[in-house]
Amino acid sequence: MQAILYFLKNTANSWYQSLINKPQDFNAFKVEFLRYFSNNNSINRLVNAFTTIKQGKTEAVTTYLRCFHRNLCQIQVIDANYFTAPQILNQFIHGLCSSILQHVRLLHPGTLQDAVIRTRDFKSPESEASHAQAINLVINGLSELDSKLEKFSELINKKLEGYLADNHAIYQPPQRHNNQGNSNRAQN
C-alpha cells in the first residue's frame, strides 16, 4: 500500500487524505479510487457494453461467458451493487444465441451458476450436425486414403514384377485377404 500512496499526487492525494476509513489493501483501495474518480460516462459505457453482449452463432459458450464475466467485473469494481443477481442472470440468458437461450429459459435456472451449467450441457442441432459432418469427412477421408493405398500397392507390385522379370526372377504378389474370403474359407 505504501508504494501506491507514494505515487498519489495532487487531487488523488487530497482525496486519499480526506478519507475517514482508509482502505487497508490494494483491492479495497482500487474500489474506492474507481468509485470516486470514475465519471458517469465511463460507468454508462461499461453498462452499455455489458447489456449489449451477445453470443455469436458459432461462438463457444465459454468465449461468451469470459466476455460476459470480464464486463460484469469491470462494473462491479466501480459499484458492486449496480446490478442485482436476477438482473445479471437475465442479462446472461438474454445474450445467449437463440437456440441456447430457448433451451436455458425452458429450464428456469435460479442462479447464474445454474444457467451456466445448463449452457454447458446443451447440444444444439447445429453442433450435432457439424459433429456428424466431421465424422463423415473423416470416414470419407479414410476411404479415399484406403483407395489410394490400394492403388499405390498395385503400382509397387507392378514395378516389382517388372523389375523381377527383367532380372529373371519369379515374383508372386501377396494375396489380399478380405473378410468375405475369410468367411468362405471358414465355411468350407
Coordinates of N, CA, C and O in Angstrom, one line a residue:
M1 N 0.8 -1.2 0.0 CA 0.0 0.0 0.0 C 0.9 1.3 0.0 O 0.5 2.2 -0.6
Q2 N 2.0 1.2 0.7 CA 2.8 2.4 0.8 C 3.3 2.8 -0.6 O 3.5 4.0 -0.8
A3 N 3.7 1.9 -1.4 CA 4.2 2.2 -2.8 C 3.1 2.9 -3.6 O 3.4 3.9 -4.3
I4 N 1.9 2.5 -3.4 CA 0.8 3.2 -4.1 C 0.6 4.6 -3.6 O 0.5 5.6 -4.4
L5 N 0.6 4.8 -2.3 CA 0.4 6.1 -1.7 C 1.5 7.1 -2.1 O 1.3 8.3 -2.3
Y6 N 2.7 6.5 -2.4 CA 3.9 7.4 -2.8 C 3.6 8.0 -4.1 O 4.0 9.2 -4.4
F7 N 2.8 7.3 -5.0 CA 2.5 7.8 -6.3 C 1.3 8.7 -6.4 O 1.0 9.3 -7.5
L8 N 0.5 8.8 -5.4 CA -0.6 9.7 -5.4 C -0.2 11.2 -5.3 O 0.5 11.6 -4.4
K9 N -0.7 11.9 -6.3 CA -0.3 13.4 -6.4 C -1.6 14.2 -6.5 O -2.6 13.7 -6.9
N10 N -1.4 15.4 -6.1 CA -2.5 16.5 -6.3 C -3.8 16.0 -5.8 O -4.0 15.7 -4.6
T11 N -4.8 15.9 -6.7 CA -6.2 15.6 -6.4 C -6.3 14.2 -5.8 O -7.0 14.0 -4.8
A12 N -5.6 13.2 -6.3 CA -5.6 11.9 -5.8 C -5.1 11.8 -4.4 O -5.7 11.2 -3.5
N13 N -4.1 12.6 -4.1 CA -3.5 12.6 -2.7 C -4.5 13.3 -1.8 O -4.7 12.8 -0.7
S14 N -5.1 14.4 -2.2 CA -6.1 15.1 -1.4 C -7.2 14.2 -1.1 O -7.7 14.2 0.1
W15 N -7.7 13.5 -2.1 CA -8.8 12.6 -1.9 C -8.5 11.5 -0.9 O -9.3 11.3 0.1
Y16 N -7.3 10.9 -1.0 CA -6.9 9.8 -0.1 C -6.8 10.4 1.4 O -7.3 9.8 2.3
Q17 N -6.2 11.6 1.5 CA -6.0 12.1 2.8 C -7.4 12.5 3.5 O -7.5 12.5 4.7
S18 N -8.4 12.8 2.6 CA -9.7 13.1 3.2 C -10.5 11.9 3.6 O -11.6 12.1 4.3
L19 N -10.1 10.7 3.3 CA -10.8 9.5 3.6 C -10.8 9.3 5.1 O -9.7 9.3 5.8
I20 N -12.0 9.0 5.7 CA -12.0 8.7 7.2 C -11.6 7.3 7.4 O -10.7 7.0 8.2
N21 N -12.2 6.3 6.6 CA -11.8 4.9 6.7 C -10.9 4.6 5.5 O -11.4 4.3 4.4
K22 N -9.7 4.6 5.7 CA -8.7 4.4 4.6 C -8.7 2.9 4.3 O -8.7 2.1 5.2
P23 N -8.6 2.6 3.0 CA -8.5 1.2 2.6 C -7.3 0.5 3.1 O -6.2 1.1 3.1
Q24 N -7.4 -0.8 3.5 CA -6.2 -1.5 4.1 C -5.4 -2.3 3.1 O -4.3 -2.7 3.4
D25 N -6.0 -2.6 2.0 CA -5.3 -3.4 0.9 C -5.6 -2.8 -0.4 O -6.4 -1.9 -0.6
F26 N -4.9 -3.3 -1.4 CA -4.9 -2.8 -2.8 C -6.3 -2.9 -3.4 O -6.8 -2.0 -4.0
N27 N -7.0 -4.1 -3.2 CA -8.3 -4.2 -3.8 C -9.3 -3.2 -3.2 O -10.1 -2.7 -4.0
A28 N -9.3 -3.0 -1.9 CA -10.2 -2.0 -1.3 C -9.9 -0.6 -1.8 O -10.8 0.2 -2.1
F29 N -8.6 -0.3 -2.0 CA -8.1 1.0 -2.5 C -8.6 1.2 -3.9 O -9.2 2.2 -4.2
K30 N -8.5 0.1 -4.7 CA -8.9 0.2 -6.1 C -10.4 0.5 -6.3 O -10.8 1.4 -7.0
V31 N -11.2 -0.2 -5.5 CA -12.6 0.0 -5.5 C -13.0 1.5 -5.1 O -13.7 2.1 -5.8
E32 N -12.4 1.9 -4.0 CA -12.7 3.3 -3.6 C -12.2 4.3 -4.6 O -12.9 5.3 -4.9
F33 N -11.0 4.1 -5.1 CA -10.4 5.0 -6.1 C -11.3 5.1 -7.4 O -11.6 6.2 -7.8
L34 N -11.7 4.0 -7.9 CA -12.5 4.0 -9.1 C -13.9 4.6 -8.8 O -14.5 5.2 -9.7
R35 N -14.4 4.3 -7.7 CA -15.8 4.8 -7.3 C -15.7 6.3 -7.3 O -16.7 7.0 -7.8
Y36 N -14.7 6.9 -6.8 CA -14.6 8.3 -6.6 C -14.2 9.0 -8.0 O -14.8 10.0 -8.3
F37 N -13.3 8.4 -8.7 CA -12.8 9.1 -9.9 C -13.5 8.6 -11.2 O -13.2 9.3 -12.3
S38 N -14.2 7.6 -11.2 CA -15.0 7.3 -12.4 C -16.1 8.2 -12.6 O -16.8 8.6 -11.7
N39 N -16.3 8.6 -13.9 CA -17.4 9.5 -14.1 C -18.6 8.7 -14.7 O -18.5 7.6 -15.0
N40 N -19.7 9.4 -14.8 CA -20.9 8.7 -15.3 C -20.7 8.2 -16.7 O -21.3 7.2 -17.1
N41 N -19.9 8.9 -17.5 CA -19.7 8.4 -18.9 C -19.0 7.0 -18.9 O -19.4 6.2 -19.7
S42 N -18.0 6.8 -18.0 CA -17.3 5.5 -18.0 C -18.2 4.4 -17.5 O -18.2 3.3 -18.1
I43 N -19.0 4.7 -16.5 CA -19.9 3.6 -16.0 C -21.0 3.4 -17.0 O -21.4 2.2 -17.3
N44 N -21.5 4.4 -17.7 CA -22.5 4.2 -18.7 C -22.0 3.4 -19.9 O -22.6 2.6 -20.5
R45 N -20.7 3.7 -20.3 CA -20.1 2.9 -21.4 C -19.9 1.5 -21.0 O -20.2 0.6 -21.8
L46 N -19.5 1.2 -19.7 CA -19.4 -0.2 -19.3 C -20.7 -0.9 -19.2 O -20.9 -2.1 -19.6
V47 N -21.8 -0.2 -18.7 CA -23.1 -0.8 -18.6 C -23.6 -1.1 -20.0 O -24.2 -2.1 -20.3
N48 N -23.4 -0.1 -21.0 CA -23.9 -0.4 -22.3 C -23.2 -1.6 -23.0 O -23.8 -2.4 -23.6
A49 N -21.9 -1.7 -22.7 CA -21.1 -2.8 -23.3 C -21.6 -4.1 -22.7 O -21.8 -5.1 -23.4
F50 N -21.9 -4.1 -21.4 CA -22.4 -5.3 -20.7 C -23.8 -5.7 -21.2 O -24.0 -6.9 -21.4
T51 N -24.7 -4.7 -21.3 CA -26.0 -5.1 -21.7 C -26.2 -5.4 -23.2 O -27.3 -5.8 -23.6
T52 N -25.2 -5.2 -24.0 CA -25.3 -5.5 -25.4 C -24.4 -6.7 -25.8 O -24.3 -7.0 -27.0
I53 N -23.8 -7.4 -24.8 CA -23.0 -8.6 -25.1 C -24.0 -9.7 -25.7 O -25.0 -10.0 -25.1
K54 N -23.6 -10.2 -26.8 CA -24.4 -11.3 -27.5 C -23.4 -12.4 -27.9 O -22.3 -12.1 -28.4
Q55 N -23.8 -13.6 -27.7 CA -23.0 -14.8 -28.2 C -23.3 -14.9 -29.7 O -24.4 -14.9 -30.1
G56 N -22.2 -15.0 -30.4 CA -22.3 -15.2 -31.8 C -22.8 -16.6 -32.1 O -22.7 -17.5 -31.3
K57 N -23.4 -16.8 -33.3 CA -24.0 -18.1 -33.7 C -23.0 -19.2 -33.6 O -23.3 -20.3 -33.3
T58 N -21.7 -18.9 -34.0 CA -20.7 -20.0 -34.0 C -19.8 -19.9 -32.8 O -18.8 -20.6 -32.6
E59 N -20.0 -18.9 -31.9 CA -19.1 -18.6 -30.8 C -19.4 -19.7 -29.7 O -20.5 -20.0 -29.3
A60 N -18.3 -20.2 -29.1 CA -18.5 -21.1 -28.0 C -19.1 -20.4 -26.7 O -18.8 -19.2 -26.5
V61 N -19.8 -21.1 -26.0 CA -20.4 -20.6 -24.7 C -19.3 -20.1 -23.8 O -19.4 -19.0 -23.2
T62 N -18.2 -20.8 -23.7 CA -17.1 -20.4 -22.8 C -16.5 -19.1 -23.3 O -16.2 -18.2 -22.4
T63 N -16.4 -18.8 -24.5 CA -16.0 -17.5 -25.0 C -16.9 -16.4 -24.6 O -16.5 -15.3 -24.1
Y64 N -18.2 -16.6 -24.8 CA -19.2 -15.6 -24.4 C -19.2 -15.4 -22.9 O -19.2 -14.3 -22.4
L65 N -19.1 -16.5 -22.2 CA -19.0 -16.4 -20.7 C -17.8 -15.6 -20.2 O -18.0 -14.8 -19.3
R66 N -16.7 -15.8 -20.8 CA -15.5 -15.0 -20.4 C -15.7 -13.5 -20.7 O -15.4 -12.7 -19.8
C67 N -16.3 -13.2 -21.8 CA -16.6 -11.8 -22.2 C -17.6 -11.2 -21.2 O -17.5 -10.1 -20.7
F68 N -18.6 -11.9 -20.9 CA -19.7 -11.5 -20.0 C -19.1 -11.3 -18.6 O -19.4 -10.2 -18.0
H69 N -18.3 -12.2 -18.1 CA -17.7 -12.1 -16.8 C -16.8 -10.9 -16.7 O -16.8 -10.2 -15.7
R70 N -16.0 -10.7 -17.7 CA -15.0 -9.6 -17.8 C -15.7 -8.3 -17.7 O -15.4 -7.4 -16.9
N71 N -16.8 -8.1 -18.5 CA -17.5 -6.8 -18.4 C -18.3 -6.6 -17.1 O -18.3 -5.5 -16.6
L72 N -18.8 -7.7 -16.6 CA -19.5 -7.6 -15.3 C -18.6 -7.2 -14.2 O -18.9 -6.3 -13.4
C73 N -17.4 -7.8 -14.2 CA -16.4 -7.4 -13.2 C -15.9 -6.0 -13.3 O -15.7 -5.3 -12.2
Q74 N -15.8 -5.5 -14.5 CA -15.5 -4.0 -14.6 C -16.5 -3.1 -14.0 O -16.1 -2.1 -13.4
I75 N -17.7 -3.5 -14.1 CA -18.8 -2.7 -13.5 C -18.8 -2.9 -12.0 O -18.9 -1.9 -11.2
Q76 N -18.6 -4.1 -11.5 CA -18.6 -4.4 -10.1 C -17.5 -3.8 -9.3 O -17.6 -3.6 -8.1
V77 N -16.4 -3.6 -10.0 CA -15.2 -2.9 -9.4 C -15.6 -1.5 -9.0 O -15.3 -1.0 -7.9
I78 N -16.4 -0.8 -9.8 CA -16.8 0.5 -9.5 C -18.0 0.5 -8.6 O -18.0 1.3 -7.6
D79 N -19.0 -0.4 -8.8 CA -20.1 -0.5 -7.9 C -20.6 -1.9 -7.8 O -21.3 -2.4 -8.8
A80 N -20.3 -2.6 -6.8 CA -20.6 -4.0 -6.6 C -22.1 -4.3 -6.6 O -22.5 -5.4 -7.0
N81 N -22.9 -3.3 -6.3 CA -24.4 -3.5 -6.2 C -25.1 -2.8 -7.4 O -26.3 -2.6 -7.3
Y82 N -24.4 -2.5 -8.5 CA -25.1 -1.9 -9.6 C -26.2 -2.7 -10.2 O -27.2 -2.2 -10.5
F83 N -25.9 -4.0 -10.3 CA -26.9 -5.0 -10.8 C -27.3 -6.0 -9.7 O -26.4 -6.4 -8.9
T84 N -28.5 -6.4 -9.7 CA -28.9 -7.4 -8.7 C -28.7 -8.8 -9.4 O -28.5 -8.9 -10.6
A85 N -28.6 -9.8 -8.6 CA -28.4 -11.2 -9.1 C -29.4 -11.6 -10.2 O -29.0 -12.1 -11.2
P86 N -30.7 -11.3 -10.0 CA -31.7 -11.6 -11.1 C -31.4 -10.8 -12.4 O -31.6 -11.4 -13.5
Q87 N -31.0 -9.6 -12.2 CA -30.7 -8.8 -13.4 C -29.5 -9.4 -14.2 O -29.5 -9.5 -15.4
I88 N -28.5 -9.8 -13.4 CA -27.3 -10.4 -14.0 C -27.7 -11.7 -14.7 O -27.3 -12.0 -15.8
L89 N -28.5 -12.6 -14.0 CA -29.0 -13.8 -14.6 C -29.7 -13.6 -15.9 O -29.5 -14.2 -17.0
N90 N -30.7 -12.6 -15.9 CA -31.5 -12.3 -17.1 C -30.6 -11.8 -18.2 O -30.8 -12.1 -19.4
Q91 N -29.6 -11.0 -17.9 CA -28.7 -10.4 -18.9 C -27.9 -11.5 -19.6 O -27.7 -11.6 -20.8
F92 N -27.4 -12.5 -18.7 CA -26.6 -13.6 -19.2 C -27.5 -14.4 -20.2 O -27.0 -14.7 -21.3
I93 N -28.7 -14.8 -19.8 CA -29.6 -15.6 -20.7 C -29.9 -14.8 -22.0 O -29.9 -15.4 -23.0
H94 N -30.2 -13.5 -21.8 CA -30.6 -12.7 -22.9 C -29.5 -12.6 -24.0 O -29.8 -12.5 -25.2
G95 N -28.2 -12.7 -23.6 CA -27.1 -12.6 -24.5 C -26.8 -13.9 -25.2 O -26.0 -13.9 -26.2
L96 N -27.4 -15.0 -24.8 CA -27.1 -16.3 -25.5 C -27.6 -16.3 -26.9 O -28.6 -15.7 -27.2
C97 N -27.0 -17.1 -27.7 CA -27.6 -17.3 -29.1 C -29.0 -18.0 -28.9 O -29.3 -18.6 -28.0
S98 N -29.8 -17.8 -30.0 CA -31.3 -18.1 -29.8 C -31.5 -19.5 -29.4 O -32.4 -19.8 -28.6
S99 N -30.8 -20.5 -30.0 CA -31.2 -21.9 -29.7 C -30.8 -22.2 -28.3 O -31.6 -22.9 -27.6
I100 N -29.7 -21.7 -27.8 CA -29.3 -22.0 -26.4 C -30.2 -21.2 -25.4 O -30.6 -21.7 -24.4
L101 N -30.5 -20.0 -25.8 CA -31.4 -19.1 -25.0 C -32.7 -19.8 -24.7 O -33.2 -19.9 -23.6
Q102 N -33.3 -20.4 -25.8 CA -34.6 -21.0 -25.6 C -34.5 -22.3 -24.7 O -35.3 -22.5 -23.8
H103 N -33.4 -23.0 -24.9 CA -33.1 -24.2 -24.1 C -33.0 -23.8 -22.6 O -33.6 -24.4 -21.7
V104 N -32.2 -22.8 -22.3 CA -31.9 -22.4 -20.9 C -33.2 -21.8 -20.3 O -33.5 -22.1 -19.1
R105 N -33.9 -21.0 -21.0 CA -35.2 -20.4 -20.5 C -36.2 -21.5 -20.0 O -36.9 -21.3 -19.0
L106 N -36.3 -22.5 -20.9 CA -37.2 -23.6 -20.5 C -36.9 -24.3 -19.2 O -37.8 -24.8 -18.5
L107 N -35.6 -24.3 -18.8 CA -35.2 -24.9 -17.6 C -35.3 -24.0 -16.4 O -35.1 -24.5 -15.3
H108 N -35.6 -22.8 -16.5 CA -35.9 -21.8 -15.4 C -34.7 -21.8 -14.4 O -35.0 -22.2 -13.2
P109 N -33.5 -21.5 -14.8 CA -32.4 -21.5 -13.8 C -32.6 -20.4 -12.8 O -33.1 -19.3 -13.1
G110 N -32.3 -20.7 -11.5 CA -32.5 -19.8 -10.5 C -31.3 -18.9 -10.2 O -31.4 -17.8 -9.6
T111 N -30.1 -19.4 -10.6 CA -28.9 -18.6 -10.4 C -28.1 -18.5 -11.7 O -28.3 -19.3 -12.6
L112 N -27.1 -17.6 -11.7 CA -26.2 -17.5 -12.8 C -25.4 -18.8 -13.0 O -25.3 -19.3 -14.1
Q113 N -25.0 -19.4 -11.9 CA -24.2 -20.6 -12.0 C -25.1 -21.8 -12.6 O -24.6 -22.5 -13.4
D114 N -26.3 -21.8 -12.2 CA -27.2 -22.8 -12.8 C -27.4 -22.6 -14.3 O -27.4 -23.6 -15.0
A115 N -27.5 -21.4 -14.7 CA -27.7 -21.1 -16.1 C -26.4 -21.5 -16.9 O -26.5 -22.0 -18.0
V116 N -25.3 -21.2 -16.3 CA -24.0 -21.5 -17.0 C -23.9 -23.0 -17.1 O -23.5 -23.5 -18.2
I117 N -24.3 -23.8 -16.1 CA -24.2 -25.3 -16.2 C -25.2 -25.7 -17.3 O -24.8 -26.6 -18.1
R118 N -26.4 -25.2 -17.4 CA -27.3 -25.6 -18.4 C -26.8 -25.3 -19.8 O -27.1 -26.1 -20.7
T119 N -26.0 -24.2 -20.0 CA -25.5 -23.9 -21.3 C -24.4 -24.9 -21.7 O -24.3 -25.3 -22.8
R120 N -23.6 -25.4 -20.7 CA -22.6 -26.3 -21.0 C -23.1 -27.7 -21.3 O -22.5 -28.4 -22.1
D121 N -24.3 -28.0 -20.8 CA -24.9 -29.3 -21.1 C -25.7 -29.3 -22.5 O -26.0 -30.4 -23.0
F122 N -25.9 -28.1 -23.0 CA -26.7 -28.0 -24.3 C -26.0 -28.6 -25.5 O -24.8 -28.3 -25.7
K123 N -26.7 -29.3 -26.3 CA -26.2 -29.8 -27.6 C -27.2 -29.3 -28.6 O -28.3 -29.8 -28.7
S124 N -26.8 -28.4 -29.4 CA -27.7 -27.8 -30.4 C -27.8 -28.8 -31.6 O -26.8 -29.5 -31.9
P125 N -28.9 -28.7 -32.4 CA -28.9 -29.5 -33.6 C -27.8 -29.1 -34.6 O -27.3 -30.0 -35.3
E126 N -27.4 -27.8 -34.6 CA -26.3 -27.4 -35.4 C -25.0 -28.0 -35.0 O -24.3 -28.5 -35.9
S127 N -24.8 -28.1 -33.7 CA -23.5 -28.7 -33.3 C -23.5 -30.2 -33.5 O -22.5 -30.8 -33.9
E128 N -24.7 -30.8 -33.4 CA -24.8 -32.3 -33.7 C -24.6 -32.5 -35.1 O -23.9 -33.4 -35.5
A129 N -25.1 -31.6 -36.0 CA -25.0 -31.8 -37.4 C -23.5 -31.6 -37.8 O -23.0 -32.3 -38.6
S130 N -22.9 -30.6 -37.2 CA -21.5 -30.3 -37.6 C -20.6 -31.5 -37.1 O -19.6 -31.8 -37.7
H131 N -21.0 -32.1 -36.0 CA -20.2 -33.2 -35.5 C -20.4 -34.4 -36.4 O -19.4 -35.1 -36.8
A132 N -21.6 -34.7 -36.9 CA -21.8 -35.7 -37.8 C -21.1 -35.5 -39.1 O -20.5 -36.4 -39.8
Q133 N -21.1 -34.2 -39.6 CA -20.4 -33.8 -40.8 C -18.9 -34.1 -40.6 O -18.3 -34.6 -41.6
A134 N -18.3 -33.8 -39.5 CA -16.9 -34.0 -39.2 C -16.6 -35.5 -39.3 O -15.6 -35.9 -39.9
I135 N -17.5 -36.3 -38.7 CA -17.3 -37.8 -38.7 C -17.3 -38.3 -40.2 O -16.5 -39.1 -40.6
N136 N -18.3 -37.8 -40.9 CA -18.4 -38.2 -42.3 C -17.1 -37.8 -43.1 O -16.7 -38.6 -44.0
L137 N -16.6 -36.6 -42.9 CA -15.4 -36.2 -43.5 C -14.2 -37.2 -43.2 O -13.4 -37.5 -44.1
V138 N -14.2 -37.5 -41.9 CA -13.1 -38.5 -41.5 C -13.3 -39.8 -42.2 O -12.3 -40.4 -42.8
I139 N -14.5 -40.3 -42.2 CA -14.8 -41.6 -42.8 C -14.5 -41.6 -44.3 O -13.8 -42.5 -44.9
N140 N -14.9 -40.5 -45.0 CA -14.7 -40.4 -46.4 C -13.2 -40.2 -46.7 O -12.7 -40.8 -47.6
G141 N -12.5 -39.5 -45.8 CA -11.1 -39.3 -46.0 C -10.3 -40.7 -45.8 O -9.4 -41.0 -46.5
L142 N -10.8 -41.5 -44.9 CA -10.2 -42.8 -44.7 C -10.4 -43.7 -45.9 O -9.6 -44.5 -46.3
S143 N -11.7 -43.7 -46.4 CA -12.0 -44.5 -47.6 C -11.1 -44.0 -48.8 O -10.6 -44.9 -49.5
E144 N -11.0 -42.7 -48.9 CA -10.1 -42.2 -50.0 C -8.7 -42.6 -49.8 O -8.0 -43.1 -50.7
L145 N -8.2 -42.6 -48.6 CA -6.8 -43.0 -48.3 C -6.7 -44.5 -48.5 O -5.6 -44.9 -49.1
D146 N -7.6 -45.3 -48.2 CA -7.6 -46.7 -48.4 C -7.5 -47.0 -49.9 O -6.7 -47.8 -50.3
S147 N -8.3 -46.3 -50.7 CA -8.3 -46.5 -52.1 C -6.9 -46.1 -52.7 O -6.4 -46.8 -53.6
K148 N -6.4 -45.0 -52.2 CA -5.1 -44.5 -52.7 C -3.9 -45.5 -52.3 O -3.0 -45.8 -53.1
L149 N -4.1 -46.0 -51.1 CA -3.1 -47.0 -50.7 C -3.1 -48.3 -51.5 O -2.1 -48.9 -51.9
E150 N -4.4 -48.7 -51.9 CA -4.5 -49.9 -52.7 C -3.9 -49.7 -54.1 O -3.2 -50.5 -54.6
K151 N -4.2 -48.5 -54.7 CA -3.6 -48.2 -56.0 C -2.1 -48.1 -55.9 O -1.4 -48.6 -56.8
F152 N -1.6 -47.5 -54.8 CA -0.1 -47.4 -54.6 C 0.5 -48.8 -54.5 O 1.5 -49.1 -55.1
S153 N -0.2 -49.7 -53.8 CA 0.3 -51.1 -53.6 C 0.3 -51.8 -54.9 O 1.3 -52.5 -55.2
E154 N -0.7 -51.6 -55.7 CA -0.8 -52.2 -57.1 C 0.4 -51.7 -57.9 O 1.0 -52.5 -58.6
L155 N 0.6 -50.4 -57.9 CA 1.7 -49.8 -58.6 C 3.1 -50.4 -58.2 O 3.9 -50.8 -59.1
I156 N 3.3 -50.5 -56.9 CA 4.5 -51.1 -56.4 C 4.7 -52.6 -56.9 O 5.7 -53.0 -57.3
N157 N 3.6 -53.3 -56.8 CA 3.6 -54.7 -57.2 C 4.0 -54.8 -58.7 O 4.8 -55.7 -59.1
K158 N 3.4 -54.0 -59.5 CA 3.7 -54.0 -61.0 C 5.1 -53.6 -61.2 O 5.8 -54.3 -62.0
K159 N 5.6 -52.6 -60.5 CA 7.0 -52.2 -60.7 C 7.9 -53.4 -60.3 O 8.9 -53.6 -60.9
L160 N 7.6 -54.0 -59.1 CA 8.4 -55.1 -58.6 C 8.4 -56.3 -59.6 O 9.4 -56.9 -59.9
E161 N 7.2 -56.6 -60.2 CA 7.1 -57.7 -61.1 C 7.9 -57.4 -62.4 O 8.7 -58.2 -62.9
G162 N 7.9 -56.1 -62.8 CA 8.7 -55.7 -64.0 C 10.2 -55.8 -63.6 O 11.0 -56.3 -64.5
Y163 N 10.6 -55.4 -62.5 CA 12.0 -55.5 -62.1 C 12.5 -56.9 -62.0 O 13.5 -57.3 -62.5
L164 N 11.6 -57.7 -61.4 CA 12.0 -59.2 -61.2 C 12.0 -59.9 -62.6 O 12.8 -60.7 -62.9
A165 N 11.1 -59.5 -63.5 CA 11.0 -60.1 -64.8 C 12.3 -59.7 -65.6 O 12.9 -60.5 -66.3
D166 N 12.7 -58.5 -65.4 CA 13.9 -58.0 -66.1 C 15.1 -58.8 -65.6 O 16.1 -58.9 -66.3
N167 N 15.1 -59.2 -64.3 CA 16.2 -59.9 -63.7 C 16.0 -61.4 -63.6 O 16.6 -62.1 -62.8
H168 N 15.0 -61.9 -64.4 CA 14.7 -63.3 -64.5 C 14.4 -64.0 -63.1 O 14.9 -65.1 -62.8
A169 N 13.7 -63.3 -62.3 CA 13.3 -63.9 -61.0 C 11.8 -64.1 -61.1 O 11.1 -63.5 -61.9
I170 N 11.3 -64.9 -60.2 CA 9.8 -65.2 -60.2 C 9.3 -64.5 -59.0 O 9.8 -64.5 -57.8
Y171 N 8.2 -63.7 -59.2 CA 7.6 -62.9 -58.1 C 6.1 -63.3 -58.0 O 5.4 -63.4 -59.0
Q172 N 5.7 -63.6 -56.8 CA 4.3 -63.9 -56.6 C 3.8 -62.7 -55.7 O 4.2 -62.6 -54.5
P173 N 2.9 -61.9 -56.2 CA 2.4 -60.8 -55.3 C 1.6 -61.4 -54.2 O 1.0 -62.4 -54.3
P174 N 1.6 -60.7 -53.0 CA 0.9 -61.2 -51.9 C -0.6 -61.2 -52.2 O -1.1 -60.3 -52.9
Q175 N -1.3 -62.2 -51.6 CA -2.7 -62.3 -51.8 C -3.4 -61.3 -50.8 O -3.1 -61.3 -49.6
R176 N -4.3 -60.6 -51.3 CA -5.1 -59.7 -50.4 C -6.2 -60.5 -49.8 O -6.9 -61.3 -50.4
H177 N -6.3 -60.4 -48.5 CA -7.3 -61.1 -47.7 C -8.4 -60.1 -47.4 O -8.2 -59.0 -46.9
N178 N -9.6 -60.5 -47.7 CA -10.7 -59.7 -47.3 C -11.6 -60.5 -46.4 O -11.5 -61.7 -46.3
N179 N -12.5 -59.8 -45.7 CA -13.3 -60.5 -44.7 C -14.2 -61.6 -45.4 O -14.5 -62.6 -44.8
Q180 N -14.7 -61.3 -46.6 CA -15.6 -62.2 -47.2 C -14.8 -63.5 -47.6 O -15.4 -64.6 -47.4
G181 N -13.6 -63.4 -48.1 CA -12.8 -64.6 -48.4 C -12.6 -65.4 -47.2 O -12.6 -66.6 -47.2
N182 N -12.3 -64.8 -46.0 CA -12.0 -65.5 -44.8 C -13.3 -66.2 -44.3 O -13.2 -67.4 -43.8
S183 N -14.5 -65.6 -44.5 CA -15.7 -66.3 -44.0 C -16.0 -67.5 -44.9 O -16.5 -68.5 -44.5
N184 N -15.7 -67.4 -46.3 CA -15.9 -68.5 -47.2 C -15.0 -69.7 -46.8 O -15.4 -70.8 -46.8
R185 N -13.8 -69.4 -46.4 CA -12.8 -70.5 -46.0 C -13.3 -71.2 -44.8 O -13.2 -72.4 -44.6
A186 N -13.9 -70.4 -43.8 CA -14.3 -70.9 -42.6 C -15.5 -71.9 -42.8 O -15.7 -72.8 -42.1
Q187 N -16.3 -71.6 -43.9 CA -17.5 -72.4 -44.1 C -17.1 -73.7 -44.7 O -17.8 -74.7 -44.6
N188 N -15.9 -73.8 -45.5 CA -15.5 -75.0 -46.2 C -14.9 -75.9 -45.2 O -14.7 -76.6 -44.5

